[in-house]
Amino acid sequence: NAGVTQTPKFQVLKTGQSMTLQCAQDMNHEYMSWYRQDPGMGLRLIHYSVGAGITDQGEVPNGYNVSRSTTEDFPLRLLSAAPSQTSVYFCASSHGVDTQYFGPGTRLTVL
Amino acid sequence: KNQVEQSPQSLIILEGKNCTLQCNYTVSPFSNLRWYKQDTGRGPVSLTIMTFSENTKSNGRYTATLDADTKQSSLHITASQLSDSASYICVVDSGNTGKLIFGQGTTLQVKP
């Protein structure tokens, strides 16, 4: 099993650009989530999904879109990047309330 | 407001020594409490998950305790190793919707 994979590992964007962060898992988990981690703060939930075709907003959803067309994939789209979105983004998956598995993260810088 | 507070913010100990990290939460309702270890530049890795009825859970040299009455948890690390140097994050699950509330973490540095 590859577990949870994220691409790219690093990305630099200019203000106003859009991009998609990719997340995939091969564990057949129904729960998938996106978090951002900023210095001095705990991980904050952006969006989550409890199954294919079902998504919901987390704590900080503004400026981000998600979709869940398959069980395996949960991409995060930045619509118009802003410097405030400079952060490390983590994708995670789990089976119900069991152990949550995190990807290696994507380090995003918006200039 | 649902919050998870951890202390201390950072900690330095000598290799071989024990240490205890604290977590206080004001999350309601409560489903379970988790401790994660996050190495620098990596994603968090789960250490323990405890439900309301569990008072203690161990994972090797890591032992977590939970007092649901006082809403406090601790993570005890025994005989620390250099590889224990990491950030330790306390996380509370408020229900079955996948929404977890993360503490800011305690950064532990183990020195030889």
mmCIF file of C-alpha atoms in Angstrom, chain A residues 31 33 35 37 40 42-43 45 48 50 57 90 97-100 102-104 107, chain B residues 32 34 36 38 41-44 46 49 89 93 96-100 102-104:
data_model
loop_
_atom_site.group_PDB
_atom_site.id
_atom_site.type_symbol
_atom_site.label_atom_id
_atom_site.label_comp_id
_atom_site.label_asym_id
_atom_site.label_seq_id
_atom_site.Cartn_x
_atom_site.Cartn_y
_atom_site.Cartn_z
ATOM 1 C CA TYR A 31 -13.264 9.592 5.202
ATOM 2 C CA SER A 33 -9.907 15.540 4.826
ATOM 3 C CA TYR A 35 -5.935 20.537 6.595
ATOM 4 C CA GLN A 37 -0.847 23.922 9.133
ATOM 5 C CA GLY A 40 2.207 28.408 15.942
ATOM 6 C CA GLY A 42 -2.801 23.626 15.188
ATOM 7 C CA LEU A 43 -3.937 21.934 12.016
ATOM 8 C CA LEU A 45 -9.745 21.616 8.743
ATOM 9 C CA TYR A 48 -13.747 16.955 4.378
ATOM 10 C CA VAL A 50 -17.412 11.099 4.245
ATOM 11 C CA GLN A 57 -16.872 22.548 4.829
ATOM 12 C CA PHE A 90 -2.028 17.906 4.579
ATOM 13 C CA VAL A 97 -13.351 7.075 13.468
ATOM 14 C CA ASP A 98 -10.384 4.728 13.288
ATOM 15 C CA THR A 99 -6.757 5.764 12.920
ATOM 16 C CA GLN A 100 -6.291 8.693 10.582
ATOM 17 C CA PHE A 102 -1.796 11.657 6.798
ATOM 18 C CA GLY A 103 0.028 12.336 3.574
ATOM 19 C CA PRO A 104 3.511 13.907 3.461
ATOM 20 C CA ARG A 107 4.337 23.229 0.956
ATOM 21 C CA ASN B 32 -12.464 10.293 21.372
ATOM 22 C CA ARG B 34 -5.959 11.142 19.999
ATOM 23 C CA TYR B 36 -0.169 12.227 17.190
ATOM 24 C CA GLN B 38 4.780 14.779 13.883
ATOM 25 C CA GLY B 41 8.674 18.043 7.536
ATOM 26 C CA ARG B 42 6.355 15.028 7.769
ATOM 27 C CA GLY B 43 2.672 14.410 8.284
ATOM 28 C CA PRO B 44 1.325 13.504 11.745
ATOM 29 C CA SER B 46 -1.235 8.415 15.168
ATOM 30 C CA ILE B 49 -6.891 6.812 20.312
ATOM 31 C CA ILE B 89 -0.274 16.889 19.003
ATOM 32 C CA ASP B 93 -12.943 14.217 17.964
ATOM 33 C CA ASN B 96 -18.716 11.068 13.950
ATOM 34 C CA THR B 97 -18.509 13.670 11.183
ATOM 35 C CA GLY B 98 -14.756 13.505 10.738
ATOM 36 C CA LYS B 99 -14.202 16.912 12.322
ATOM 37 C CA LEU B 100 -11.163 16.843 14.571
ATOM 38 C CA PHE B 102 -6.186 19.966 16.974
ATOM 39 C CA GLY B 103 -4.043 21.419 19.719
ATOM 40 C CA GLN B 104 -1.031 23.542 18.831
#
